[in-house]
Amino acid sequence: MKQTIKNTVLLLVAGSTTIAVNGELGVGFGSSFNYKASFKSAGIVTPYANDPGAATAGVDHEYDDGFNRLDSTGNSDRGTGTTLTTYWGYQNASQYDASGSGTLTMNSARTLVDATETRASSDAAPVIEVFWNKDFSQNERWNYGMRVALRWQKVKVESSAASSTTTETTSDVYQLNGVISPGAPYTGAYTGPLPVLGDTPSRSVNTTGGTSYMASRSIDGNMLGLDFGPTFSFNISERLKAVGSLGGTAARIHSTFQYDDGIHASGSSSDKELLFGAFAGADVHYRIGEKWGIFGGASMNWLETFSQQGGGHRAELDFDDSYTVRLGVFTQL
């Protein structure tokens, strides 16, 4: 679909060059307003520094404050009916609960970076436009014609959003089965005989508040656009006329997306894309001399949404409500 529209636009522009006799050639300077950007990031789960693994027997488990691994026997039951290991260790006395048959708790923590989403509007951004208008009719008041314009536009939106992290702690409880634990810190060995610990964890996961952070994101680029469509003009006086125009537009955007969440990711990515849409404009032309004059006006611009991503962050540019205000000069060909 995009390729079909592109070919149609190029064909119409090529055709217009064959009838570019007379008409008005002008250049305008202005500003664009009110295009918007939404910045998003998915929740990020950072990896464990020490991965506890699956909550099953017969595998190695690593923790921030200990370990429970396969020993030289492959964690045999030693005739007890419960798989046991000599290859375990822990760091803190508070992990040991001597009541009953005794248990040891081992813990691993990781950080969850919360998702953030913000929406921001652009400040005034510069626009330079070169256009050619030609009337096909020569009536005293109302006339119709066509407009072709080449437009450069700066695109820039910045946003900062406050968010926070969550700490997720996995706690595994192991049975000592009546064995009295050596005092902390303790490190067992791959081969026995040594105190044995059950290798089947009873798992719980708890979350607590983490730290606050500021996610800063921006999209900065340039857009080169082509407008093509009919015009309708009304001669207010001999020197003054109003011109309305509407039609299709195509724009090539090349932008850089920068992101920094202060915790997990910072960097930038570049992207470019051809966007299609429509425009509608209104201008007032005042002829000062025989061959030249000044003009001023505005246009509404609608374009497809442009998206860009990097480092778990995403930016989307929305041009649906954007408009341009312009002033310039023209000459009669």
XYZ file of C-alpha atoms in Angstrom, residues 44-235:
192
model
C 12.328 -4.859 33.360
C 13.384 -7.795 35.520
C 17.110 -7.752 36.235
C 18.811 -11.151 36.596
C 19.716 -12.627 39.965
C 23.300 -12.082 41.060
C 22.956 -15.609 42.527
C 20.237 -17.642 40.832
C 18.311 -19.960 43.189
C 17.141 -22.058 40.236
C 13.988 -24.161 40.213
C 12.334 -25.068 43.525
C 13.071 -28.774 43.072
C 15.472 -31.364 44.473
C 18.470 -32.708 42.588
C 19.766 -29.378 41.174
C 22.241 -26.743 42.315
C 20.841 -23.698 44.156
C 22.838 -20.478 44.622
C 21.873 -17.674 47.027
C 23.114 -14.290 48.162
C 23.688 -15.770 51.620
C 24.441 -19.423 50.932
C 24.231 -22.410 48.581
C 22.757 -25.918 48.314
C 24.466 -28.028 45.638
C 24.751 -31.629 44.456
C 27.388 -33.542 46.390
C 29.544 -36.504 45.349
C 26.649 -38.936 45.877
C 24.244 -36.971 43.678
C 22.329 -36.133 46.879
C 21.404 -39.696 47.809
C 18.965 -40.326 50.669
C 21.519 -42.193 52.818
C 18.746 -44.671 53.624
C 16.476 -41.990 55.111
C 14.022 -41.686 52.229
C 14.869 -37.948 51.902
C 17.495 -36.639 49.480
C 20.375 -35.006 51.348
C 23.591 -33.132 50.548
C 26.862 -32.422 52.334
C 27.617 -29.627 49.858
C 25.852 -26.654 51.450
C 26.679 -23.489 53.315
C 25.230 -20.329 54.829
C 26.507 -16.973 56.095
C 24.366 -15.605 58.923
C 23.212 -17.064 62.237
C 19.753 -15.530 61.691
C 19.186 -17.978 58.812
C 19.183 -20.935 61.221
C 16.010 -21.824 63.108
C 16.853 -24.510 65.703
C 13.242 -25.119 66.799
C 11.735 -28.526 65.982
C 13.881 -30.500 63.574
C 15.647 -27.275 62.521
C 15.573 -25.330 59.242
C 17.858 -23.090 57.232
C 16.532 -20.194 55.101
C 18.520 -18.964 52.110
C 17.695 -15.856 50.072
C 18.331 -14.301 46.670
C 17.119 -10.860 45.584
C 16.694 -9.176 42.239
C 15.382 -5.783 41.083
C 12.197 -5.144 39.139
C 12.352 -1.844 37.222
C 8.801 -0.508 37.027
C 7.275 0.433 33.666
C 7.020 4.157 32.886
C 4.830 6.034 30.442
C 4.674 9.758 29.705
C 3.245 11.946 26.969
C 4.720 15.292 25.923
C 4.017 17.958 23.313
C 6.624 19.687 21.200
C 7.838 23.226 21.619
C 7.815 25.460 18.546
C 10.099 23.865 15.919
C 11.479 25.633 12.830
C 10.077 24.973 9.355
C 11.379 26.067 5.934
C 9.146 25.602 2.900
C 9.585 26.145 -0.818
C 6.339 26.069 -2.828
C 4.966 26.485 -6.315
C 1.330 27.507 -6.901
C -0.370 27.715 -10.273
C -3.930 28.808 -11.141
C -5.522 26.871 -13.981
C -8.417 29.296 -14.352
C -8.288 33.088 -14.831
C -11.575 34.298 -13.351
C -12.052 37.694 -11.770
C -12.829 36.323 -8.301
C -12.621 32.552 -7.865
C -9.915 30.343 -9.322
C -8.639 26.813 -8.929
C -5.152 25.438 -9.366
C -2.523 23.264 -7.720
C 0.211 23.481 -5.121
C 3.504 21.610 -4.759
C 5.657 22.315 -1.699
C 8.906 20.923 -0.345
C 9.216 21.317 3.432
C 12.002 20.809 5.973
C 10.920 20.529 9.594
C 12.766 20.052 12.861
C 11.318 17.406 15.182
C 12.169 17.389 18.878
C 10.297 16.259 22.016
C 11.749 15.659 25.486
C 10.249 14.119 28.599
C 11.247 13.040 32.114
C 9.206 10.739 34.350
C 9.664 9.710 37.970
C 9.313 6.019 38.732
C 10.642 3.415 41.143
C 11.990 -0.086 41.485
C 10.767 -3.078 43.464
C 12.997 -5.602 45.209
C 11.866 -9.217 44.777
C 13.335 -11.689 47.278
C 13.132 -15.453 46.809
C 13.441 -17.353 50.115
C 13.993 -21.122 50.223
C 13.650 -23.081 53.473
C 15.601 -26.364 53.849
C 15.089 -29.078 56.494
C 17.982 -30.175 58.702
C 16.026 -33.284 59.764
C 17.362 -33.239 63.308
C 20.955 -32.392 62.358
C 22.397 -29.539 64.390
C 23.766 -26.890 62.051
C 27.380 -25.779 62.428
C 27.701 -22.130 63.444
C 27.653 -19.429 60.784
C 29.392 -18.846 58.562
C 29.626 -22.428 57.389
C 30.798 -23.966 54.104
C 30.318 -27.670 53.451
C 32.259 -29.826 51.005
C 31.536 -31.861 47.894
C 32.469 -35.105 49.707
C 31.529 -36.295 53.217
C 31.210 -37.346 55.894
C 29.822 -33.955 56.985
C 26.514 -32.598 58.344
C 23.801 -33.130 55.749
C 20.964 -30.821 54.687
C 17.796 -31.627 52.777
C 17.867 -30.433 49.144
C 14.125 -29.908 48.593
C 13.322 -26.209 49.129
C 10.047 -24.789 50.403
C 9.855 -21.500 48.460
C 8.258 -18.112 49.066
C 8.629 -14.855 47.090
C 8.241 -11.414 48.686
C 8.426 -7.913 47.236
C 9.407 -4.676 48.948
C 9.803 -1.092 47.851
C 13.074 -0.235 46.147
C 14.516 3.086 45.009
C 13.136 6.015 43.025
C 14.604 7.005 39.679
C 14.050 9.488 36.876
C 13.639 8.224 33.310
C 14.728 10.827 30.741
C 13.880 10.273 27.091
C 13.914 12.399 23.948
C 13.455 12.096 20.217
C 15.341 14.530 17.978
C 15.408 14.550 14.202
C 14.678 16.132 10.847
C 11.778 15.621 8.489
C 11.697 16.384 4.757
C 8.170 16.492 3.354
C 6.420 16.916 0.011
C 2.878 18.349 -0.275
C 0.806 18.026 -3.440
C -2.814 19.012 -4.030
C -5.399 21.412 -5.485
C -5.827 25.046 -4.511
C -8.852 27.361 -4.443
C -8.205 31.113 -4.406
C -10.372 34.207 -3.979
C -9.235 37.622 -5.202
